Amino acid sequence: DIICVMNRKRVLDNAEKAGHITHNERLITEGYVYLSMHQDEYAKDCFMQAFINTKMAPNARIEVAIAYFECSRYQQTYDILVNTLTDEAKLSDGYSYLAYSCRMLYRHEEFIKYLKKACEINPREALSVLKELFPDDCQTEDFVAYALKHDI
C-alpha cells in the first residue's frame, strides 16, 4: 500500500508542477486515494487543507463529497452536500450524488426531492450518476415518475 501511495503522490506532484492541476485539485485527489485505501485520517487531512485553502468554496466541497461517494461513503456524501446545496447557493452540480446518497440511506422523501432537482437543473449529471437505478430506456425526465411509481 505504501508503494502505491508514494507512486500516486509522485504522479500528483508532477502534474501539479507541470501546471496540469491546481494545488487544491491535488489535495482532493490525494485525499481520494487515501480514502480508497481506507486511510481515512490522511484523507480528512487532505480534504481539510483543501477546504482551508478555498475558504470552504462550494465547488471544493462538492468535489470532496464526490470522492466520498465514489468510495461508497454515502453518509459523508450526504453530510457534505446537504449543507452545501442550499437554495441560496444556486449550484447545479452535486444534486444527483445527494439524491443517490439519500436513496442508499433510506431517506425516501429526500431522495425524491433531490432527484427532482437533479433532473431539472442538471440532467446530464443525473443520467450519469443515477442511471443504474432505472431501466435502460428510462429518460431523465421520467426518473421521478418512475421512482414514485415503483417506490425505488
CSV table of C-alpha atoms in Angstrom, one decimal:
chain,number,residue,atom,x,y,z
A,1,ASP,CA,0.0,0.0,0.0
A,2,ILE,CA,2.7,2.5,0.9
A,3,ILE,CA,4.4,2.0,-2.5
A,4,CYS,CA,1.1,2.6,-4.3
A,5,VAL,CA,0.6,5.8,-2.3
A,6,MET,CA,4.1,7.0,-2.9
A,7,ASN,CA,3.7,6.4,-6.7
A,8,ARG,CA,0.4,8.2,-6.8
A,9,LYS,CA,1.8,11.1,-4.8
A,10,ARG,CA,4.7,11.4,-7.2
A,11,VAL,CA,2.3,11.5,-10.2
A,12,LEU,CA,0.2,14.2,-8.5
A,13,ASP,CA,3.4,16.2,-7.6
A,14,ASN,CA,4.5,16.1,-11.3
A,15,ALA,CA,1.0,17.0,-12.5
A,16,GLU,CA,0.9,20.0,-10.1
A,17,LYS,CA,4.5,21.1,-11.1
A,18,ALA,CA,3.6,20.9,-14.8
A,19,GLY,CA,0.5,23.1,-14.2
A,20,HIS,CA,-2.0,20.4,-15.1
A,21,ILE,CA,-3.8,20.5,-11.8
A,22,THR,CA,-4.0,23.1,-9.0
A,23,HIS,CA,-2.7,22.5,-5.5
A,24,ASN,CA,-6.3,22.1,-4.3
A,25,GLU,CA,-7.1,19.6,-7.0
A,26,ARG,CA,-4.0,17.7,-6.0
A,27,LEU,CA,-5.1,17.7,-2.3
A,28,ILE,CA,-8.6,16.4,-3.2
A,29,THR,CA,-7.2,13.7,-5.5
A,30,GLU,CA,-4.7,12.7,-2.9
A,31,GLY,CA,-7.5,12.6,-0.3
A,32,TYR,CA,-9.5,10.4,-2.6
A,33,VAL,CA,-6.5,8.0,-3.0
A,34,TYR,CA,-6.2,7.7,0.8
A,35,LEU,CA,-9.9,7.3,1.2
A,36,SER,CA,-10.0,4.5,-1.4
A,37,MET,CA,-7.3,2.8,0.7
A,38,HIS,CA,-9.3,3.1,3.9
A,39,GLN,CA,-6.8,5.6,5.3
A,40,ASP,CA,-9.5,8.0,6.4
A,41,GLU,CA,-7.4,10.2,8.7
A,42,TYR,CA,-4.9,11.0,5.9
A,43,ALA,CA,-7.9,11.7,3.6
A,44,LYS,CA,-9.5,14.0,6.1
A,45,ASP,CA,-6.2,15.9,6.4
A,46,CYS,CA,-6.0,16.5,2.7
A,47,PHE,CA,-9.7,17.5,2.4
A,48,MET,CA,-9.5,19.9,5.3
A,49,GLN,CA,-6.4,21.6,3.8
A,50,ALA,CA,-8.3,22.0,0.5
A,51,PHE,CA,-11.3,23.4,2.5
A,52,ILE,CA,-9.0,25.9,4.3
A,53,ASN,CA,-7.2,26.9,1.1
A,54,THR,CA,-10.5,27.5,-0.7
A,55,LYS,CA,-12.3,29.1,2.3
A,56,MET,CA,-14.8,26.3,2.1
A,57,ALA,CA,-15.7,27.0,-1.6
A,58,PRO,CA,-18.8,25.1,-2.6
A,59,ASN,CA,-17.0,23.5,-5.6
A,60,ALA,CA,-14.3,22.1,-3.4
A,61,ARG,CA,-16.9,20.7,-1.0
A,62,ILE,CA,-18.8,19.1,-3.9
A,63,GLU,CA,-15.5,17.5,-5.2
A,64,VAL,CA,-14.8,16.1,-1.7
A,65,ALA,CA,-18.3,14.8,-1.5
A,66,ILE,CA,-17.9,13.1,-4.9
A,67,ALA,CA,-14.7,11.4,-3.5
A,68,TYR,CA,-16.7,10.0,-0.6
A,69,PHE,CA,-19.4,9.0,-3.0
A,70,GLU,CA,-17.0,7.1,-5.2
A,71,CYS,CA,-15.8,5.2,-2.2
A,72,SER,CA,-19.4,4.3,-1.3
A,73,ARG,CA,-19.4,6.6,1.8
A,74,TYR,CA,-22.9,7.8,1.4
A,75,GLN,CA,-23.4,9.3,4.9
A,76,GLN,CA,-20.3,11.5,4.4
A,77,THR,CA,-21.5,12.4,0.9
A,78,TYR,CA,-24.9,13.3,2.3
A,79,ASP,CA,-23.5,15.3,5.2
A,80,ILE,CA,-21.4,17.5,3.0
A,81,LEU,CA,-23.9,18.0,0.2
A,82,VAL,CA,-27.0,18.7,2.3
A,83,ASN,CA,-25.1,21.6,3.8
A,84,THR,CA,-23.6,22.8,0.5
A,85,LEU,CA,-26.5,22.6,-1.9
A,86,THR,CA,-28.8,25.1,-0.4
A,87,ASP,CA,-31.3,27.2,-2.3
A,88,GLU,CA,-29.1,30.3,-1.7
A,89,ALA,CA,-26.0,28.6,-3.3
A,90,LYS,CA,-27.7,28.3,-6.7
A,91,LEU,CA,-25.4,25.4,-7.7
A,92,SER,CA,-26.2,22.9,-10.5
A,93,ASP,CA,-23.7,20.2,-9.7
A,94,GLY,CA,-24.0,17.6,-6.9
A,95,TYR,CA,-27.7,17.1,-6.6
A,96,SER,CA,-27.5,13.6,-8.3
A,97,TYR,CA,-24.9,12.5,-5.8
A,98,LEU,CA,-27.1,13.8,-3.0
A,99,ALA,CA,-30.2,12.0,-4.4
A,100,TYR,CA,-28.3,8.7,-4.8
A,101,SER,CA,-26.9,9.0,-1.2
A,102,CYS,CA,-30.4,9.7,0.1
A,103,ARG,CA,-31.6,6.5,-1.6
A,104,MET,CA,-28.8,4.5,-0.1
A,105,LEU,CA,-29.5,5.9,3.3
A,106,TYR,CA,-33.3,5.1,3.0
A,107,ARG,CA,-34.2,8.8,3.1
A,108,HIS,CA,-37.0,8.3,0.5
A,109,GLU,CA,-38.6,11.8,0.8
A,110,GLU,CA,-35.3,13.5,0.4
A,111,PHE,CA,-34.4,11.1,-2.4
A,112,ILE,CA,-37.4,12.2,-4.4
A,113,LYS,CA,-36.8,15.9,-3.6
A,114,TYR,CA,-33.2,15.8,-4.8
A,115,LEU,CA,-34.0,13.5,-7.7
A,116,LYS,CA,-36.4,16.2,-9.0
A,117,LYS,CA,-33.8,18.9,-8.5
A,118,ALA,CA,-31.1,16.9,-10.2
A,119,CYS,CA,-33.2,16.1,-13.2
A,120,GLU,CA,-34.4,19.7,-13.6
A,121,ILE,CA,-31.1,21.5,-13.3
A,122,ASN,CA,-28.5,19.0,-14.4
A,123,PRO,CA,-30.0,16.2,-16.5
A,124,ARG,CA,-26.6,15.1,-17.8
A,125,GLU,CA,-25.2,14.6,-14.3
A,126,ALA,CA,-28.5,12.9,-13.3
A,127,LEU,CA,-28.2,10.4,-16.2
A,128,SER,CA,-24.5,9.7,-15.4
A,129,VAL,CA,-24.9,9.2,-11.7
A,130,LEU,CA,-28.4,7.8,-11.4
A,131,LYS,CA,-28.9,5.7,-14.5
A,132,GLU,CA,-28.2,2.4,-12.7
A,133,LEU,CA,-31.4,2.9,-10.6
A,134,PHE,CA,-33.6,3.0,-13.7
A,135,PRO,CA,-34.4,0.8,-16.7
A,136,ASP,CA,-32.2,1.5,-19.7
A,137,ASP,CA,-35.0,3.0,-21.7
A,138,CYS,CA,-36.0,5.4,-19.0
A,139,GLN,CA,-35.1,9.1,-19.8
A,140,THR,CA,-34.1,11.6,-17.1
A,141,GLU,CA,-37.3,13.5,-17.5
A,142,ASP,CA,-39.1,10.2,-16.5
A,143,PHE,CA,-36.9,9.4,-13.5
A,144,VAL,CA,-39.1,11.0,-10.8
A,145,ALA,CA,-42.4,9.4,-12.1
A,146,TYR,CA,-40.7,6.0,-12.3
A,147,ALA,CA,-39.2,6.3,-8.8
A,148,LEU,CA,-42.6,7.3,-7.4
A,149,LYS,CA,-44.5,4.5,-9.3
A,150,HIS,CA,-42.0,1.8,-8.4
A,151,ASP,CA,-41.1,3.0,-5.0
A,152,ILE,CA,-37.3,2.9,-5.6
